[in-house]
Coordinates of C-alpha atoms in Angstrom, one line a residue:
M222 CA 11.2 1.1 -11.8
L223 CA 7.6 1.4 -10.6
E224 CA 4.8 -0.5 -12.4
F225 CA 1.8 -1.5 -11.3
I226 CA 0.6 -5.0 -10.7
P227 CA -3.5 -6.0 -11.5
H228 CA -5.4 -6.3 -8.4
P229 CA -9.1 -7.9 -8.5
A230 CA -10.4 -5.3 -5.9
G231 CA -10.8 -1.7 -7.1
H232 CA -9.7 -0.1 -3.6
V233 CA -6.3 -1.6 -3.8
V234 CA -3.4 0.0 -5.6
A235 CA -0.7 -2.6 -6.0
M236 CA 3.0 -2.1 -7.3
R237 CA 6.0 -3.9 -8.1
V238 CA 8.9 -1.3 -7.0
G239 CA 12.7 -2.1 -8.4
G240 CA 16.5 -0.8 -9.2
I241 CA 16.1 3.2 -9.0
V242 CA 13.0 4.9 -8.6
T243 CA 12.4 8.2 -10.1
A244 CA 10.2 11.4 -9.4
Q245 CA 8.1 10.7 -12.5
E246 CA 7.6 7.0 -11.4
L247 CA 6.5 8.3 -7.9
Q248 CA 4.2 11.0 -9.6
R249 CA 2.2 7.9 -11.4
A250 CA 2.0 6.2 -7.7
I251 CA 0.6 9.5 -6.5
D252 CA -1.7 9.8 -9.0
A253 CA -3.1 6.0 -8.8
I254 CA -3.0 6.4 -4.7
E255 CA -5.4 9.6 -5.7
A256 CA -7.8 8.4 -8.0
A257 CA -8.0 5.5 -5.9
K258 CA -9.3 7.4 -2.6
R259 CA -11.8 9.6 -4.9
D260 CA -13.6 6.5 -6.1
H261 CA -13.4 4.5 -2.7
P262 CA -14.0 5.7 1.0
V263 CA -11.0 3.6 2.2
I264 CA -8.1 2.0 0.0
S265 CA -5.4 -0.5 0.5
L266 CA -2.0 -0.6 -0.8
V267 CA 0.5 -3.4 -2.0
A268 CA 4.1 -3.0 -2.4
E269 CA 6.4 -5.5 -3.8
L270 CA 10.2 -4.2 -3.0
D271 CA 12.4 -6.7 -3.5
D272 CA 15.0 -5.4 -5.9
L273 CA 14.5 -1.8 -4.7
R274 CA 18.3 -0.1 -4.8
W275 CA 17.2 3.6 -4.2
M276 CA 15.4 6.6 -5.1
T277 CA 16.4 9.7 -7.0
L278 CA 16.9 12.7 -4.8
T279 CA 13.8 14.6 -6.7
A280 CA 11.5 11.0 -5.8
L281 CA 12.9 11.0 -2.1
L282 CA 11.8 14.3 -1.6
K283 CA 8.5 14.0 -3.3
D284 CA 8.0 11.0 -1.5
V285 CA 8.7 12.6 2.0
G286 CA 6.3 15.6 0.9
Y287 CA 3.5 13.5 0.0
G288 CA 3.6 11.3 3.1
L289 CA 3.4 14.3 5.3
T290 CA 0.4 15.6 3.4
Q291 CA -1.0 12.0 4.0
L292 CA -0.9 12.3 7.8
G293 CA -4.5 14.1 8.3
D294 CA -5.8 11.4 5.8
L295 CA -4.9 8.3 7.5
D296 CA -8.3 7.4 7.9
R297 CA -9.0 6.5 4.3
Y298 CA -5.9 3.7 4.2
H299 CA -6.9 0.4 5.7
R300 CA -4.1 -1.8 5.0
A301 CA -0.9 -2.0 3.3
A302 CA 1.1 -5.4 2.2
V303 CA 4.7 -5.1 2.2
I304 CA 6.0 -7.9 -0.1
T305 CA 9.7 -8.8 0.4
D306 CA 12.7 -11.1 1.6
K307 CA 14.6 -8.4 2.6
E308 CA 15.1 -7.8 6.3
W309 CA 16.1 -4.2 6.4
L310 CA 12.6 -3.6 4.7
K311 CA 10.9 -5.5 6.9
H312 CA 12.0 -3.8 9.8
I313 CA 11.2 -0.5 8.1
A314 CA 7.7 -2.0 7.6
H315 CA 7.3 -2.8 11.3
L316 CA 8.5 0.9 12.5
E317 CA 6.0 2.0 10.1
D318 CA 3.0 0.2 11.6
R319 CA 3.9 1.1 14.8
L320 CA 4.1 4.7 14.0
F321 CA 1.0 4.9 11.8
R322 CA -1.7 3.1 13.9
A323 CA -4.6 4.2 11.5
L324 CA -3.1 2.0 8.9
E325 CA -2.4 -1.7 9.3
I326 CA 1.0 -3.0 7.6
R327 CA 2.0 -6.3 7.7
T328 CA 4.9 -8.0 5.7
F329 CA 4.9 -11.1 3.5
S330 CA 7.8 -12.8 2.0
T331 CA 7.5 -13.1 -1.9
R332 CA 6.4 -17.0 -1.4
E333 CA 3.4 -15.5 0.6
H334 CA 2.2 -13.3 -2.5
A335 CA -1.2 -14.8 -2.7
A336 CA -1.6 -14.7 1.0
A337 CA -0.7 -10.8 0.8
M338 CA -3.2 -9.8 -2.4
A339 CA -6.2 -11.5 -0.6
W340 CA -5.3 -9.8 3.0
V341 CA -5.0 -6.7 1.5
G342 CA -8.3 -6.9 -0.6
E343 CA -10.5 -7.4 2.5
L344 CA -12.4 -4.2 3.2
P345 CA -13.1 -3.3 7.2
K346 CA -16.9 -4.0 8.3
G347 CA -19.3 -1.3 7.2
A348 CA -16.9 -0.3 4.1
H349 CA -18.5 -3.1 1.7
E350 CA -21.1 -1.4 -0.9
D351 CA -23.1 -4.6 -0.3
P352 CA -24.8 -4.4 3.3
E353 CA -24.8 -8.3 3.0
E354 CA -21.1 -8.4 3.0
D355 CA -20.9 -6.7 6.3
G356 CA -23.3 -9.2 7.5
Y357 CA -26.5 -7.4 7.3
H358 CA -29.3 -9.8 6.1
G359 CA -32.3 -7.7 6.4
A360 CA -34.9 -7.2 9.5

């Protein structure tokens, strides 16, 4: 099961993942990520993962394949918030944070949900549409 979670920031793709993830569900997530990348110079992700059991083989292959295509595009990703209380998922997220330095990955417990959503909604300096949000207040 993969469902989208509303987020007030347009550059954020947020989803809840649980149970068994199919290739069709994963394709919906990929499509949402690609749409966000078309509309925004940088995007961020939220993944709530507590009930995740596994992916179908087709979904796993699609996930790995898509991930490989994104290696040259990592500068388009700003942050990823992983919301989970499962220790093994936290360890995987920390490993990915070390491997993919261009993308800041941070884990949050389920009780820190609001903090995760706020953190992932922040844009890097220079990426705001309104220059004043980046600290520019005129000449």
